[in-house]
Amino acid sequence: AQTVTQSQPEMSVQEAETVTLSCTYDTSESDYYLFWYKQPPSRQMILVIRQEAYKQQNATENRFSVNFQKAAKSFSLKISDSQLGDAAMYFCAYRRANAGGTSYGKLTFGQGTILTVHP
Amino acid sequence: DSGVTQTPKHLITATGQRVTLRCSPRSGDLSVYWYQQSLDQGLQFLIQYYNGEERAKGNILERFSAQQFPDLHSELNLSSLELGDSALYFCASSVKGDTGELFFGEGSRLTVL
């Protein structure tokens, strides 16, 4: 079974600074997808960034980027120029892919990391 | 707005009671997933339906059941409620053959007193 581990229950960062959230996962699959979701106080689960395992290039979305290390099964999220609105719970998630490369099935989530942004 | 609609947003009930949570997926999405989020268990996958049929089961209690109707909306039924069932219940949907994320509703907050 796939497992996702976030070892940092809480992190904090000063506004405008950079912070990195850690995530490791365990799978025997070679094709899969990894995600970071954000859950602000409003409770809505919002996709931050997505990474396909077959792509070597790390995904980037504006101030958010990942460091995907497939061999090490590591998937960290870097938030640059942190803003007060980035304060939220962040979840790392895994989803398997089928032989055709498309994802299917459930998302498996890590335990989450609470990010606090200090003004 | 993810396009996934969940009702009710909040629900308070007593132990031993039964409640039904409703989910309408995004237009065109055939898969519906139910998740439970509690403080001590995190986000737990409960069950998945695809086009009306159960596709996968997770940590769903026997007191809980779900179904997906021909119009693709889904209901999660929770019976003989216990204090420990208090949680946020999310519904999510996706398209078959997609390349990415699940789209989540805003959740239904259940409080069992």
Coordinates of C-alpha atoms in Angstrom, one line a residue:
Chain A
A1 CA 0.0 0.0 0.0
Q2 CA 1.1 3.5 -0.7
T3 CA 1.9 5.8 2.2
V4 CA 2.7 9.5 2.4
T5 CA 4.6 11.0 5.3
Q6 CA 4.9 14.6 6.2
S7 CA 7.4 14.8 9.1
Q8 CA 6.8 18.5 9.9
P9 CA 3.5 19.0 11.9
E10 CA 4.1 22.8 11.9
M11 CA 6.3 25.3 10.1
S12 CA 6.5 29.0 10.3
V13 CA 8.0 31.7 8.0
Q14 CA 8.3 35.4 7.9
E15 CA 6.4 37.3 5.2
A16 CA 8.5 37.6 2.0
E17 CA 10.8 34.8 3.1
T18 CA 11.1 31.2 1.6
V19 CA 10.0 28.0 3.3
T20 CA 10.2 24.4 2.3
L21 CA 7.7 21.7 3.4
S22 CA 8.9 18.1 3.3
C23 CA 7.1 15.0 2.1
T24 CA 8.2 11.4 1.5
Y25 CA 6.2 8.6 0.1
D26 CA 6.4 4.9 -0.3
T27 CA 5.2 3.0 -3.4
S28 CA 6.2 0.1 -5.6
E29 CA 4.7 1.8 -8.7
S30 CA 6.8 3.5 -11.3
D31 CA 4.1 5.8 -12.7
Y32 CA 2.1 8.0 -10.4
Y33 CA 1.2 11.6 -9.6
L34 CA 2.1 13.7 -6.6
F35 CA 0.3 16.8 -5.4
W36 CA 0.3 19.5 -2.9
Y37 CA -3.0 20.7 -1.6
K38 CA -3.7 23.7 0.5
Q39 CA -6.4 23.9 3.1
P40 CA -7.0 27.4 4.5
P41 CA -9.3 28.1 7.4
S42 CA -12.2 28.1 5.0
R43 CA -11.7 24.3 4.8
Q44 CA -11.6 24.2 1.0
M45 CA -9.1 21.8 -0.4
I46 CA -7.2 23.7 -3.1
L47 CA -4.6 22.2 -5.5
V48 CA -1.3 24.1 -5.3
I49 CA 0.9 22.1 -7.6
R50 CA 1.0 18.7 -9.5
Q51 CA 4.0 16.5 -10.5
E52 CA 3.9 13.6 -12.9
A53 CA 6.4 10.9 -11.9
Y54 CA 7.6 10.3 -15.4
K55 CA 8.6 14.0 -15.8
Q56 CA 12.1 14.7 -14.6
Q57 CA 11.6 18.5 -14.6
N58 CA 10.3 19.9 -11.3
A59 CA 6.9 21.5 -11.5
T60 CA 6.6 25.2 -10.9
E61 CA 3.5 27.4 -10.3
N62 CA 4.3 31.1 -9.7
R63 CA 5.8 31.3 -6.2
F64 CA 5.4 27.5 -5.6
S65 CA 7.9 24.9 -6.8
V66 CA 8.7 21.3 -6.0
N67 CA 11.9 19.3 -5.6
F68 CA 11.0 15.9 -6.8
Q69 CA 13.5 13.2 -6.1
K70 CA 12.1 10.0 -7.5
A71 CA 14.8 7.6 -6.3
A72 CA 14.7 9.0 -2.8
K73 CA 10.8 9.1 -3.0
S74 CA 10.9 12.7 -1.8
F75 CA 8.6 15.5 -2.9
S76 CA 9.1 18.9 -1.1
L77 CA 7.3 22.1 -1.7
K78 CA 9.1 25.4 -1.7
I79 CA 7.1 28.6 -1.2
S80 CA 9.0 31.7 -2.2
D81 CA 8.1 35.3 -1.2
S82 CA 5.7 34.0 1.4
Q83 CA 2.4 35.9 1.8
L84 CA 0.0 36.1 4.7
G85 CA -2.5 34.3 2.4
D86 CA -0.3 31.3 2.3
A87 CA -1.1 30.5 5.9
A88 CA -2.9 27.1 5.8
M89 CA -2.6 23.4 6.3
Y90 CA -0.6 21.8 3.4
F91 CA -1.2 18.2 2.4
C92 CA 1.1 16.1 0.2
A93 CA -0.8 13.5 -1.8
Y94 CA -0.1 10.5 -4.0
R95 CA -2.2 9.1 -6.8
R96 CA -1.3 6.0 -8.9
A97 CA -1.3 6.0 -12.7
N98 CA -2.5 3.2 -15.0
A99 CA -0.6 1.7 -17.8
G100 CA -1.7 4.5 -20.1
G101 CA -0.2 7.1 -17.8
T102 CA -3.4 8.6 -16.7
S103 CA -4.2 8.8 -13.0
Y104 CA -6.9 6.8 -11.4
G105 CA -8.2 5.9 -8.0
K106 CA -8.1 7.6 -4.7
L107 CA -5.6 10.2 -3.4
T108 CA -3.6 9.1 -0.4
F109 CA -2.7 12.0 1.8
G110 CA 0.0 12.8 4.3
Q111 CA -0.8 14.0 7.8
G112 CA -0.5 17.7 6.8
T113 CA 1.8 20.6 7.8
I114 CA 0.4 23.7 9.4
L115 CA 2.1 26.7 7.9
T116 CA 2.1 30.0 9.8
V117 CA 3.2 33.2 8.1
H118 CA 4.4 36.0 10.4
P119 CA 4.0 39.6 9.2
Chain B
D1 CA -15.4 27.3 -6.8
S2 CA -14.4 23.7 -7.6
G3 CA -17.8 22.8 -9.1
V4 CA -18.4 20.1 -6.5
T5 CA -21.4 20.9 -4.3
Q6 CA -22.0 19.4 -0.9
T7 CA -24.9 19.7 1.4
P8 CA -25.5 20.4 4.3
K9 CA -22.4 22.5 5.2
H10 CA -23.0 22.0 8.9
L11 CA -25.0 19.4 10.8
I12 CA -25.4 18.8 14.5
T13 CA -27.1 15.7 15.7
A14 CA -27.2 13.3 18.7
T15 CA -25.6 9.9 19.2
G16 CA -27.6 7.0 17.8
Q17 CA -29.1 9.1 15.0
R18 CA -28.7 8.8 11.2
V19 CA -27.7 11.5 8.7
T20 CA -27.3 11.7 5.0
L21 CA -24.7 13.8 3.3
R22 CA -25.2 14.8 -0.3
C23 CA -22.7 15.5 -3.1
S24 CA -23.1 16.7 -6.6
P25 CA -19.9 16.2 -8.7
R26 CA -18.6 18.5 -11.4
S27 CA -20.6 18.4 -14.6
G28 CA -19.3 15.4 -16.6
D29 CA -17.3 13.8 -13.8
L30 CA -18.2 10.2 -13.3
S31 CA -16.1 9.4 -10.2
V32 CA -17.1 10.4 -6.7
Y33 CA -14.9 10.0 -3.7
W34 CA -15.7 10.4 0.0
Y35 CA -13.2 11.4 2.6
Q36 CA -13.4 11.9 6.3
Q37 CA -11.2 14.5 8.0
S38 CA -10.8 14.3 11.7
L39 CA -8.2 15.8 14.1
D40 CA -6.7 12.5 15.1
Q41 CA -7.0 10.5 11.8
G42 CA -6.2 13.1 9.2
L43 CA -7.8 12.7 5.8
Q44 CA -9.1 9.2 5.4
F45 CA -10.5 7.7 2.2
L46 CA -13.9 6.1 2.7
I47 CA -15.2 5.0 -0.6
Q48 CA -15.2 5.6 -4.4
Y49 CA -18.0 5.3 -6.9
Y50 CA -17.7 5.3 -10.7
N51 CA -20.7 5.8 -12.9
G52 CA -23.0 4.4 -10.2
E53 CA -20.9 1.4 -9.2
E54 CA -18.7 1.0 -6.1
R55 CA -15.1 1.0 -7.3
A56 CA -13.0 1.1 -4.2
K57 CA -13.5 0.9 -0.4
G58 CA -11.3 2.4 2.2
N59 CA -11.6 2.7 6.0
I60 CA -15.4 2.9 5.9
L61 CA -17.3 1.6 8.9
E62 CA -20.1 -0.8 8.5
R63 CA -22.5 1.8 10.0
F64 CA -21.7 4.0 7.0
S65 CA -22.9 3.4 3.5
A66 CA -22.9 5.3 0.2
Q67 CA -24.4 5.2 -3.2
Q68 CA -24.2 7.0 -6.5
F69 CA -27.4 7.7 -8.4
P70 CA -28.1 7.7 -12.2
D71 CA -27.7 11.5 -12.3
L72 CA -24.2 10.9 -10.7
H73 CA -24.9 12.6 -7.4
S74 CA -23.9 10.7 -4.4
E75 CA -25.1 10.3 -0.8
L76 CA -23.2 9.1 2.2
N77 CA -25.3 7.7 4.9
L78 CA -24.0 7.6 8.5
S79 CA -26.1 5.6 11.0
S80 CA -25.9 4.8 14.8
L81 CA -23.8 7.9 15.1
E82 CA -21.1 8.0 17.8
L83 CA -19.2 11.0 19.2
G84 CA -16.1 9.8 17.3
D85 CA -18.0 10.3 14.0
S86 CA -17.7 14.0 14.4
A87 CA -15.6 15.2 11.5
L88 CA -15.5 17.0 8.2
Y89 CA -16.7 14.9 5.4
F90 CA -15.4 15.8 1.9
C91 CA -16.7 14.7 -1.4
A92 CA -14.4 14.9 -4.5
S93 CA -14.9 14.1 -8.2
S94 CA -12.7 13.5 -11.2
V95 CA -12.9 12.6 -14.8
K96 CA -11.9 9.1 -16.1
G97 CA -8.5 9.2 -17.8
D98 CA -7.6 12.6 -16.4
T99 CA -4.1 13.5 -15.5
G100 CA -4.4 15.0 -12.2
E101 CA -6.3 16.2 -9.2
L102 CA -9.5 15.5 -7.5
F103 CA -11.8 18.4 -7.2
F104 CA -13.1 18.8 -3.7
G105 CA -16.3 20.2 -2.3
E106 CA -16.3 22.5 0.7
G107 CA -17.2 19.7 3.0
S108 CA -19.9 18.9 5.5
R109 CA -19.1 19.5 9.1
L110 CA -20.8 16.9 11.3
T111 CA -21.0 17.3 15.0
V112 CA -22.4 14.5 17.1
L113 CA -23.4 15.4 20.6

